[in-house]
C-alpha positions as CSV (number, residue, x, y, z in Angstrom):
1,M,79.9,265.0,186.5
2,P,82.5,263.4,188.8
3,V,85.8,262.0,187.8
4,L,85.4,259.0,185.5
5,A,85.6,255.6,187.2
6,N,87.9,254.3,184.4
7,N,91.3,255.9,185.0
8,K,92.4,255.6,181.4
9,Q,89.2,257.3,180.1
10,E,89.7,260.1,182.7
11,H,93.3,260.6,181.6
12,F,92.2,260.6,178.0
13,A,89.6,263.3,178.6
14,Q,92.1,265.5,180.5
15,L,94.6,265.2,177.7
16,V,92.1,266.0,175.0
17,V,91.0,269.1,177.0
18,K,94.7,270.2,177.2
19,G,94.8,270.2,173.4
20,V,96.5,266.9,172.8
21,S,95.2,265.1,169.7
22,A,92.7,262.3,170.5
23,T,95.1,259.7,169.0
24,K,98.1,260.8,171.0
25,A,95.9,261.2,174.2
26,Y,94.6,257.6,173.6
27,V,98.2,256.2,173.6
28,D,99.4,258.5,176.4
29,A,96.4,257.4,178.6
30,G,97.8,253.9,178.5
31,Y,96.0,252.3,175.6
32,S,97.8,250.3,172.9
33,P,99.2,252.3,169.9
34,K,97.8,249.6,167.6
35,G,94.5,251.0,166.3
36,A,94.9,254.2,168.3
37,K,93.1,256.4,165.8
38,Q,90.1,254.1,165.8
39,G,90.2,253.6,169.5
40,A,90.3,257.3,170.2
41,A,87.4,257.9,167.8
42,R,85.5,255.2,169.7
43,L,86.2,256.8,173.1
44,L,84.8,260.1,171.8
45,T,81.5,258.4,171.1
46,F,81.1,257.4,174.8
47,V,78.6,259.7,176.4
48,D,80.4,259.8,179.8
49,V,83.7,260.6,178.2
50,C,82.2,263.4,176.0
51,S,80.3,264.8,179.0
52,R,83.5,264.8,181.1
53,I,85.4,266.6,178.3
54,A,82.6,269.2,178.0
55,E,82.6,269.7,181.8
56,L,86.4,270.2,181.9
57,Q,86.2,272.6,179.0
58,E,83.5,274.6,180.7
59,A,85.6,274.8,183.9
60,I,88.5,276.2,181.9
61,S,86.2,278.6,180.1
62,V,85.0,280.0,183.4
63,E,88.6,280.4,184.6
64,V,89.5,282.2,181.4
65,D,86.6,284.6,181.7
66,R,87.7,285.3,185.3
67,S,91.2,286.0,184.2
68,R,90.0,288.3,181.4
69,D,88.1,290.3,184.0
70,Q,91.1,290.5,186.3
71,F,93.7,291.1,183.7
72,P,92.1,292.7,180.7
73,Q,95.4,293.8,179.2
74,R,96.8,290.3,179.1
75,A,93.5,288.8,177.8
76,R,94.0,290.4,174.5
77,H,97.1,288.3,174.0
78,V,95.3,284.9,174.5
79,P,94.7,283.4,171.0
80,P,91.4,281.7,170.6
81,K,93.2,278.5,169.6
82,A,94.7,278.4,173.0
83,L,91.3,277.6,174.5
84,G,91.1,274.4,172.4
85,S,88.4,273.2,170.2
86,P,85.7,270.9,171.4
87,P,85.9,267.2,170.3
88,R,83.3,265.9,168.0
89,C,80.8,264.0,170.2
90,P,77.6,262.5,169.2
């Protein structure tokens, strides 16, 4: 999936993948802080946003796997939480 046409949604997706909470990512992406929790939850129901998040997480996963192959001693020190948890998408 290519970059999202809506810049705010793309920024939101990238922040979520980096491990920023959905609510903070919503505000940091340029949306209003009023109703940020509900707005972030709503964005996570958008199929294109969820697909983009999954795509970005997959790309990171592939890179982590490559790094583990190249640097097996260092890979032991990467906590699973550092990879982030997937958002709840429909």
